[in-house]
């Protein structure tokens, strides 16, 4: 692959495991559908949400 092609970066939410029961993607791994296909969006919305909650915890 030529270096000029757009390289996809790892989504930040990949730093946590996916909370979706049918997915359970490990940290650093893309999300999958129950049939084993990789998600077109790379990760479930719930995973991004869970990551956001973790990183934007309100200061007590
Ligand atoms: Zn997932």
PDB file of N, CA, C and O and ligand atoms in Angstrom:
ATOM      1  N   UNK A   1       0.840  -1.199   0.000  1.00  0.00           N
ATOM      2  CA  UNK A   1       0.000   0.000   0.000  1.00  0.00           C
ATOM      3  C   UNK A   1       0.876   1.251   0.000  1.00  0.00           C
ATOM      4  O   UNK A   1       1.759   1.387   0.849  1.00  0.00           O
ATOM      5  N   UNK A   2       0.654   2.155  -0.900  1.00  0.00           N
ATOM      6  CA  UNK A   2       1.404   3.426  -0.879  1.00  0.00           C
ATOM      7  C   UNK A   2       1.064   4.240   0.359  1.00  0.00           C
ATOM      8  O   UNK A   2      -0.073   4.199   0.818  1.00  0.00           O
ATOM      9  N   UNK A   3       2.049   4.936   0.887  1.00  0.00           N
ATOM     10  CA  UNK A   3       1.828   5.688   2.131  1.00  0.00           C
ATOM     11  C   UNK A   3       0.877   6.860   1.947  1.00  0.00           C
ATOM     12  O   UNK A   3       0.418   7.449   2.919  1.00  0.00           O
ATOM     13  N   UNK A   4       0.573   7.208   0.691  1.00  0.00           N
ATOM     14  CA  UNK A   4      -0.302   8.348   0.461  1.00  0.00           C
ATOM     15  C   UNK A   4      -1.744   8.054   0.789  1.00  0.00           C
ATOM     16  O   UNK A   4      -2.531   8.960   1.015  1.00  0.00           O
ATOM     17  N   UNK A   5      -2.098   6.771   0.826  1.00  0.00           N
ATOM     18  CA  UNK A   5      -3.476   6.425   1.128  1.00  0.00           C
ATOM     19  C   UNK A   5      -3.827   6.781   2.558  1.00  0.00           C
ATOM     20  O   UNK A   5      -2.999   6.701   3.447  1.00  0.00           O
ATOM     21  N   UNK A   6      -5.087   7.135   2.735  1.00  0.00           N
ATOM     22  CA  UNK A   6      -5.523   7.526   4.070  1.00  0.00           C
ATOM     23  C   UNK A   6      -5.441   6.329   5.015  1.00  0.00           C
ATOM     24  O   UNK A   6      -6.002   5.283   4.743  1.00  0.00           O
ATOM     25  N   UNK A   7      -4.751   6.531   6.092  1.00  0.00           N
ATOM     26  CA  UNK A   7      -4.633   5.455   7.063  1.00  0.00           C
ATOM     27  C   UNK A   7      -5.654   5.656   8.174  1.00  0.00           C
ATOM     28  O   UNK A   7      -5.764   6.744   8.732  1.00  0.00           O
ATOM     29  N   UNK A   8      -6.373   4.621   8.458  1.00  0.00           N
ATOM     30  CA  UNK A   8      -7.404   4.742   9.480  1.00  0.00           C
ATOM     31  C   UNK A   8      -6.771   4.604  10.869  1.00  0.00           C
ATOM     32  O   UNK A   8      -6.066   3.657  11.130  1.00  0.00           O
ATOM     33  N   UNK A   9      -7.044   5.549  11.697  1.00  0.00           N
ATOM     34  CA  UNK A   9      -6.492   5.485  13.045  1.00  0.00           C
ATOM     35  C   UNK A   9      -7.401   4.671  13.957  1.00  0.00           C
ATOM     36  O   UNK A   9      -8.574   4.522  13.689  1.00  0.00           O
ATOM     37  N   UNK A  10      -6.841   4.197  15.004  1.00  0.00           N
ATOM     38  CA  UNK A  10      -7.625   3.415  15.961  1.00  0.00           C
ATOM     39  C   UNK A  10      -8.577   4.332  16.709  1.00  0.00           C
ATOM     40  O   UNK A  10      -8.150   5.321  17.297  1.00  0.00           O
ATOM     41  N   UNK A  11      -9.863   4.011  16.674  1.00  0.00           N
ATOM     42  CA  UNK A  11     -10.826   4.846  17.417  1.00  0.00           C
ATOM     43  C   UNK A  11     -10.500   4.832  18.906  1.00  0.00           C
ATOM     44  O   UNK A  11     -10.083   3.794  19.432  1.00  0.00           O
ATOM     45  N   UNK A  12     -10.696   5.954  19.585  1.00  0.00           N
ATOM     46  CA  UNK A  12     -10.339   6.028  21.012  1.00  0.00           C
ATOM     47  C   UNK A  12     -11.126   5.043  21.862  1.00  0.00           C
ATOM     48  O   UNK A  12     -10.619   4.553  22.858  1.00  0.00           O
ATOM     49  N   UNK A  13     -12.358   4.737  21.440  1.00  0.00           N
ATOM     50  CA  UNK A  13     -13.176   3.844  22.267  1.00  0.00           C
ATOM     51  C   UNK A  13     -12.670   2.407  22.233  1.00  0.00           C
ATOM     52  O   UNK A  13     -13.091   1.575  23.017  1.00  0.00           O
ATOM     53  N   UNK A  14     -11.713   2.140  21.351  1.00  0.00           N
ATOM     54  CA  UNK A  14     -11.143   0.793  21.297  1.00  0.00           C
ATOM     55  C   UNK A  14     -10.265   0.506  22.513  1.00  0.00           C
ATOM     56  O   UNK A  14      -9.801  -0.602  22.696  1.00  0.00           O
ATOM     57  N   UNK A  15     -10.012   1.537  23.310  1.00  0.00           N
ATOM     58  CA  UNK A  15      -9.175   1.318  24.490  1.00  0.00           C
ATOM     59  C   UNK A  15      -9.948   0.577  25.574  1.00  0.00           C
ATOM     60  O   UNK A  15      -9.368   0.128  26.554  1.00  0.00           O
ATOM     61  N   UNK A  16     -11.261   0.448  25.392  1.00  0.00           N
ATOM     62  CA  UNK A  16     -12.062  -0.302  26.365  1.00  0.00           C
ATOM     63  C   UNK A  16     -12.749  -1.454  25.645  1.00  0.00           C
ATOM     64  O   UNK A  16     -12.929  -1.403  24.425  1.00  0.00           O
ATOM     65  N   UNK A  17     -13.140  -2.497  26.383  1.00  0.00           N
ATOM     66  CA  UNK A  17     -13.880  -3.592  25.753  1.00  0.00           C
ATOM     67  C   UNK A  17     -15.292  -3.156  25.420  1.00  0.00           C
ATOM     68  O   UNK A  17     -15.835  -2.257  26.054  1.00  0.00           O
ATOM     69  N   UNK A  18     -15.880  -3.782  24.417  1.00  0.00           N
ATOM     70  CA  UNK A  18     -17.242  -3.425  24.020  1.00  0.00           C
ATOM     71  C   UNK A  18     -18.243  -3.985  25.020  1.00  0.00           C
ATOM     72  O   UNK A  18     -18.163  -5.146  25.391  1.00  0.00           O
ATOM     73  N   UNK A  19     -19.197  -3.146  25.457  1.00  0.00           N
ATOM     74  CA  UNK A  19     -20.194  -3.594  26.431  1.00  0.00           C
ATOM     75  C   UNK A  19     -21.354  -4.354  25.800  1.00  0.00           C
ATOM     76  O   UNK A  19     -22.190  -4.887  26.512  1.00  0.00           O
ATOM     77  N   UNK A  20     -21.416  -4.376  24.479  1.00  0.00           N
ATOM     78  CA  UNK A  20     -22.526  -5.058  23.819  1.00  0.00           C
ATOM     79  C   UNK A  20     -22.374  -6.576  23.987  1.00  0.00           C
ATOM     80  O   UNK A  20     -21.344  -7.137  23.603  1.00  0.00           O
ATOM     81  N   UNK A  21     -23.395  -7.226  24.584  1.00  0.00           N
ATOM     82  CA  UNK A  21     -23.285  -8.668  24.889  1.00  0.00           C
ATOM     83  C   UNK A  21     -23.018  -9.534  23.664  1.00  0.00           C
ATOM     84  O   UNK A  21     -22.322 -10.536  23.768  1.00  0.00           O
ATOM     85  N   UNK A  22     -23.556  -9.139  22.520  1.00  0.00           N
ATOM     86  CA  UNK A  22     -23.381  -9.959  21.326  1.00  0.00           C
ATOM     87  C   UNK A  22     -22.057  -9.685  20.644  1.00  0.00           C
ATOM     88  O   UNK A  22     -21.728 -10.301  19.643  1.00  0.00           O
ATOM     89  N   UNK A  23     -21.286  -8.755  21.189  1.00  0.00           N
ATOM     90  CA  UNK A  23     -20.032  -8.364  20.538  1.00  0.00           C
ATOM     91  C   UNK A  23     -18.846  -8.703  21.427  1.00  0.00           C
ATOM     92  O   UNK A  23     -18.031  -9.555  21.092  1.00  0.00           O
ATOM     93  N   UNK A  24     -18.751  -8.009  22.567  1.00  0.00           N
ATOM     94  CA  UNK A  24     -17.683  -8.268  23.530  1.00  0.00           C
ATOM     95  C   UNK A  24     -16.301  -8.143  22.899  1.00  0.00           C
ATOM     96  O   UNK A  24     -15.425  -8.965  23.159  1.00  0.00           O
ATOM     97  N   UNK A  25     -16.139  -7.133  22.065  1.00  0.00           N
ATOM     98  CA  UNK A  25     -14.834  -6.927  21.447  1.00  0.00           C
ATOM     99  C   UNK A  25     -13.807  -6.578  22.520  1.00  0.00           C
ATOM    100  O   UNK A  25     -14.093  -5.848  23.462  1.00  0.00           O
ATOM    101  N   UNK A  26     -12.624  -7.136  22.360  1.00  0.00           N
ATOM    102  CA  UNK A  26     -11.566  -6.849  23.325  1.00  0.00           C
ATOM    103  C   UNK A  26     -10.972  -5.476  23.041  1.00  0.00           C
ATOM    104  O   UNK A  26     -11.067  -4.978  21.917  1.00  0.00           O
ATOM    105  N   UNK A  27     -10.331  -4.888  24.054  1.00  0.00           N
ATOM    106  CA  UNK A  27      -9.660  -3.605  23.835  1.00  0.00           C
ATOM    107  C   UNK A  27      -8.669  -3.701  22.678  1.00  0.00           C
ATOM    108  O   UNK A  27      -7.903  -4.660  22.594  1.00  0.00           O
ATOM    109  N   UNK A  28      -8.740  -2.728  21.797  1.00  0.00           N
ATOM    110  CA  UNK A  28      -7.837  -2.725  20.652  1.00  0.00           C
ATOM    111  C   UNK A  28      -8.381  -3.497  19.463  1.00  0.00           C
ATOM    112  O   UNK A  28      -7.735  -3.560  18.427  1.00  0.00           O
ATOM    113  N   UNK A  29      -9.560  -4.100  19.616  1.00  0.00           N
ATOM    114  CA  UNK A  29     -10.144  -4.873  18.526  1.00  0.00           C
ATOM    115  C   UNK A  29     -11.422  -4.207  18.039  1.00  0.00           C
ATOM    116  O   UNK A  29     -12.133  -3.584  18.825  1.00  0.00           O
ATOM    117  N   UNK A  30     -11.711  -4.355  16.751  1.00  0.00           N
ATOM    118  CA  UNK A  30     -12.934  -3.767  16.219  1.00  0.00           C
ATOM    119  C   UNK A  30     -14.159  -4.547  16.653  1.00  0.00           C
ATOM    120  O   UNK A  30     -14.064  -5.716  17.014  1.00  0.00           O
ATOM    121  N   UNK A  31     -15.305  -3.877  16.609  1.00  0.00           N
ATOM    122  CA  UNK A  31     -16.563  -4.526  16.961  1.00  0.00           C
ATOM    123  C   UNK A  31     -17.024  -5.431  15.820  1.00  0.00           C
ATOM    124  O   UNK A  31     -16.681  -5.219  14.662  1.00  0.00           O
ATOM    125  N   UNK A  32     -17.804  -6.427  16.191  1.00  0.00           N
ATOM    126  CA  UNK A  32     -18.346  -7.347  15.205  1.00  0.00           C
ATOM    127  C   UNK A  32     -19.838  -7.526  15.423  1.00  0.00           C
ATOM    128  O   UNK A  32     -20.326  -7.385  16.544  1.00  0.00           O
ATOM    129  N   UNK A  33     -20.521  -7.863  14.364  1.00  0.00           N
ATOM    130  CA  UNK A  33     -21.932  -8.201  14.467  1.00  0.00           C
ATOM    131  C   UNK A  33     -22.027  -9.621  15.017  1.00  0.00           C
ATOM    132  O   UNK A  33     -21.029 -10.342  15.050  1.00  0.00           O
ATOM    133  N   UNK A  34     -23.234 -10.026  15.464  1.00  0.00           N
ATOM    134  CA  UNK A  34     -23.394 -11.405  15.966  1.00  0.00           C
ATOM    135  C   UNK A  34     -22.986 -12.457  14.944  1.00  0.00           C
ATOM    136  O   UNK A  34     -22.639 -13.567  15.313  1.00  0.00           O
ATOM    137  N   UNK A  35     -23.005 -12.110  13.682  1.00  0.00           N
ATOM    138  CA  UNK A  35     -22.634 -13.081  12.657  1.00  0.00           C
ATOM    139  C   UNK A  35     -21.141 -13.070  12.385  1.00  0.00           C
ATOM    140  O   UNK A  35     -20.662 -13.791  11.525  1.00  0.00           O
ATOM    141  N   UNK A  36     -20.405 -12.230  13.116  1.00  0.00           N
ATOM    142  CA  UNK A  36     -18.956 -12.257  12.980  1.00  0.00           C
ATOM    143  C   UNK A  36     -18.415 -11.264  11.968  1.00  0.00           C
ATOM    144  O   UNK A  36     -17.219 -11.241  11.711  1.00  0.00           O
ATOM    145  N   UNK A  37     -19.270 -10.456  11.413  1.00  0.00           N
ATOM    146  CA  UNK A  37     -18.806  -9.457  10.458  1.00  0.00           C
ATOM    147  C   UNK A  37     -18.320  -8.217  11.178  1.00  0.00           C
ATOM    148  O   UNK A  37     -18.879  -7.834  12.199  1.00  0.00           O
ATOM    149  N   UNK A  38     -17.323  -7.612  10.618  1.00  0.00           N
ATOM    150  CA  UNK A  38     -16.820  -6.391  11.211  1.00  0.00           C
ATOM    151  C   UNK A  38     -17.816  -5.261  10.976  1.00  0.00           C
ATOM    152  O   UNK A  38     -18.351  -5.113   9.884  1.00  0.00           O
ATOM    153  N   UNK A  39     -18.031  -4.472  12.008  1.00  0.00           N
ATOM    154  CA  UNK A  39     -18.972  -3.368  11.897  1.00  0.00           C
ATOM    155  C   UNK A  39     -18.447  -2.312  10.928  1.00  0.00           C
ATOM    156  O   UNK A  39     -17.267  -1.956  10.979  1.00  0.00           O
ATOM    157  N   UNK A  40     -19.319  -1.809  10.080  1.00  0.00           N
ATOM    158  CA  UNK A  40     -18.899  -0.783   9.127  1.00  0.00           C
ATOM    159  C   UNK A  40     -18.441   0.469   9.859  1.00  0.00           C
ATOM    160  O   UNK A  40     -17.552   1.183   9.413  1.00  0.00           O
ATOM    161  N   UNK A  41     -19.035   0.714  11.026  1.00  0.00           N
ATOM    162  CA  UNK A  41     -18.690   1.903  11.801  1.00  0.00           C
ATOM    163  C   UNK A  41     -17.516   1.636  12.739  1.00  0.00           C
ATOM    164  O   UNK A  41     -17.161   2.496  13.527  1.00  0.00           O
ATOM    165  N   UNK A  42     -16.936   0.435  12.660  1.00  0.00           N
ATOM    166  CA  UNK A  42     -15.776   0.053  13.467  1.00  0.00           C
ATOM    167  C   UNK A  42     -16.124  -0.277  14.913  1.00  0.00           C
ATOM    168  O   UNK A  42     -15.490  -1.120  15.522  1.00  0.00           O
ATOM    169  N   UNK A  43     -17.096   0.403  15.479  1.00  0.00           N
ATOM    170  CA  UNK A  43     -17.439   0.107  16.867  1.00  0.00           C
ATOM    171  C   UNK A  43     -18.904   0.427  17.128  1.00  0.00           C
ATOM    172  O   UNK A  43     -19.490   1.283  16.458  1.00  0.00           O
ATOM    173  N   UNK A  44     -19.480  -0.246  18.104  1.00  0.00           N
ATOM    174  CA  UNK A  44     -20.866  -0.002  18.465  1.00  0.00           C
ATOM    175  C   UNK A  44     -21.007   1.369  19.141  1.00  0.00           C
ATOM    176  O   UNK A  44     -20.116   1.773  19.888  1.00  0.00           O
ATOM    177  N   UNK A  45     -22.137   2.031  18.912  1.00  0.00           N
ATOM    178  CA  UNK A  45     -22.373   3.315  19.585  1.00  0.00           C
ATOM    179  C   UNK A  45     -22.283   3.185  21.100  1.00  0.00           C
ATOM    180  O   UNK A  45     -21.809   4.089  21.782  1.00  0.00           O
ATOM    181  N   UNK A  46     -22.721   2.050  21.628  1.00  0.00           N
ATOM    182  CA  UNK A  46     -22.670   1.853  23.082  1.00  0.00           C
ATOM    183  C   UNK A  46     -21.232   1.853  23.580  1.00  0.00           C
ATOM    184  O   UNK A  46     -20.951   2.277  24.698  1.00  0.00           O
ATOM    185  N   UNK A  47     -20.334   1.363  22.740  1.00  0.00           N
ATOM    186  CA  UNK A  47     -18.929   1.322  23.142  1.00  0.00           C
ATOM    187  C   UNK A  47     -18.369   2.730  23.220  1.00  0.00           C
ATOM    188  O   UNK A  47     -17.657   3.077  24.171  1.00  0.00           O
ATOM    189  N   UNK A  48     -18.718   3.543  22.234  1.00  0.00           N
ATOM    190  CA  UNK A  48     -18.274   4.936  22.263  1.00  0.00           C
ATOM    191  C   UNK A  48     -18.880   5.654  23.459  1.00  0.00           C
ATOM    192  O   UNK A  48     -18.226   6.459  24.121  1.00  0.00           O
ATOM    193  N   UNK A  49     -20.143   5.327  23.742  1.00  0.00           N
ATOM    194  CA  UNK A  49     -20.804   5.942  24.896  1.00  0.00           C
ATOM    195  C   UNK A  49     -20.088   5.557  26.181  1.00  0.00           C
ATOM    196  O   UNK A  49     -19.811   6.394  27.028  1.00  0.00           O
ATOM    197  N   UNK A  50     -19.800   4.273  26.327  1.00  0.00           N
ATOM    198  CA  UNK A  50     -19.148   3.793  27.542  1.00  0.00           C
ATOM    199  C   UNK A  50     -17.789   4.450  27.694  1.00  0.00           C
ATOM    200  O   UNK A  50     -17.370   4.801  28.795  1.00  0.00           O
ATOM    201  N   UNK A  51     -17.112   4.617  26.571  1.00  0.00           N
ATOM    202  CA  UNK A  51     -15.796   5.251  26.630  1.00  0.00           C
ATOM    203  C   UNK A  51     -15.923   6.715  27.041  1.00  0.00           C
ATOM    204  O   UNK A  51     -15.154   7.224  27.850  1.00  0.00           O
ATOM    205  N   UNK A  52     -16.946   7.370  26.480  1.00  0.00           N
ATOM    206  CA  UNK A  52     -17.165   8.780  26.820  1.00  0.00           C
ATOM    207  C   UNK A  52     -17.460   8.939  28.303  1.00  0.00           C
ATOM    208  O   UNK A  52     -16.925   9.825  28.964  1.00  0.00           O
ATOM    209  N   UNK A  53     -18.310   8.056  28.825  1.00  0.00           N
ATOM    210  CA  UNK A  53     -18.661   8.127  30.245  1.00  0.00           C
ATOM    211  C   UNK A  53     -17.413   7.980  31.101  1.00  0.00           C
ATOM    212  O   UNK A  53     -17.239   8.646  32.105  1.00  0.00           O
ATOM    213  N   UNK A  54     -16.538   7.078  30.656  1.00  0.00           N
ATOM    214  CA  UNK A  54     -15.310   6.840  31.425  1.00  0.00           C
ATOM    215  C   UNK A  54     -14.390   8.051  31.415  1.00  0.00           C
ATOM    216  O   UNK A  54     -13.709   8.338  32.392  1.00  0.00           O
ATOM    217  N   UNK A  55     -14.343   8.725  30.276  1.00  0.00           N
ATOM    218  CA  UNK A  55     -13.352   9.784  30.130  1.00  0.00           C
ATOM    219  C   UNK A  55     -13.891  11.162  30.490  1.00  0.00           C
ATOM    220  O   UNK A  55     -13.128  12.098  30.636  1.00  0.00           O
ATOM    221  N   UNK A  56     -15.218  11.274  30.584  1.00  0.00           N
ATOM    222  CA  UNK A  56     -15.784  12.584  30.904  1.00  0.00           C
ATOM    223  C   UNK A  56     -16.529  12.537  32.227  1.00  0.00           C
ATOM    224  O   UNK A  56     -17.541  13.183  32.405  1.00  0.00           O
ATOM    225  N   UNK A  57     -16.013  11.758  33.136  1.00  0.00           N
ATOM    226  CA  UNK A  57     -16.627  11.658  34.449  1.00  0.00           C
ATOM    227  C   UNK A  57     -16.612  13.043  35.108  1.00  0.00           C
ATOM    228  O   UNK A  57     -15.559  13.691  35.166  1.00  0.00           O
ATOM    229  N   UNK A  58     -17.755  13.491  35.601  1.00  0.00           N
ATOM    230  CA  UNK A  58     -17.790  14.818  36.250  1.00  0.00           C
ATOM    231  C   UNK A  58     -16.954  14.838  37.513  1.00  0.00           C
ATOM    232  O   UNK A  58     -16.952  13.884  38.284  1.00  0.00           O
ATOM    233  N   UNK A  59     -16.264  15.922  37.691  1.00  0.00           N
ATOM    234  CA  UNK A  59     -15.461  16.043  38.906  1.00  0.00           C
ATOM    235  C   UNK A  59     -16.352  16.130  40.124  1.00  0.00           C
ATOM    236  O   UNK A  59     -17.317  16.886  40.141  1.00  0.00           O
ATOM    237  N   UNK A  60     -16.039  15.342  41.110  1.00  0.00           N
ATOM    238  CA  UNK A  60     -16.892  15.272  42.300  1.00  0.00           C
ATOM    239  C   UNK A  60     -16.900  16.576  43.078  1.00  0.00           C
ATOM    240  O   UNK A  60     -15.937  17.138  43.352  1.00  0.00           O
TER     241      UNK A  60
HETATM  242 ZN1  LIG B   1     -19.142  -3.952  19.879  1.00  0.00          ZN
END
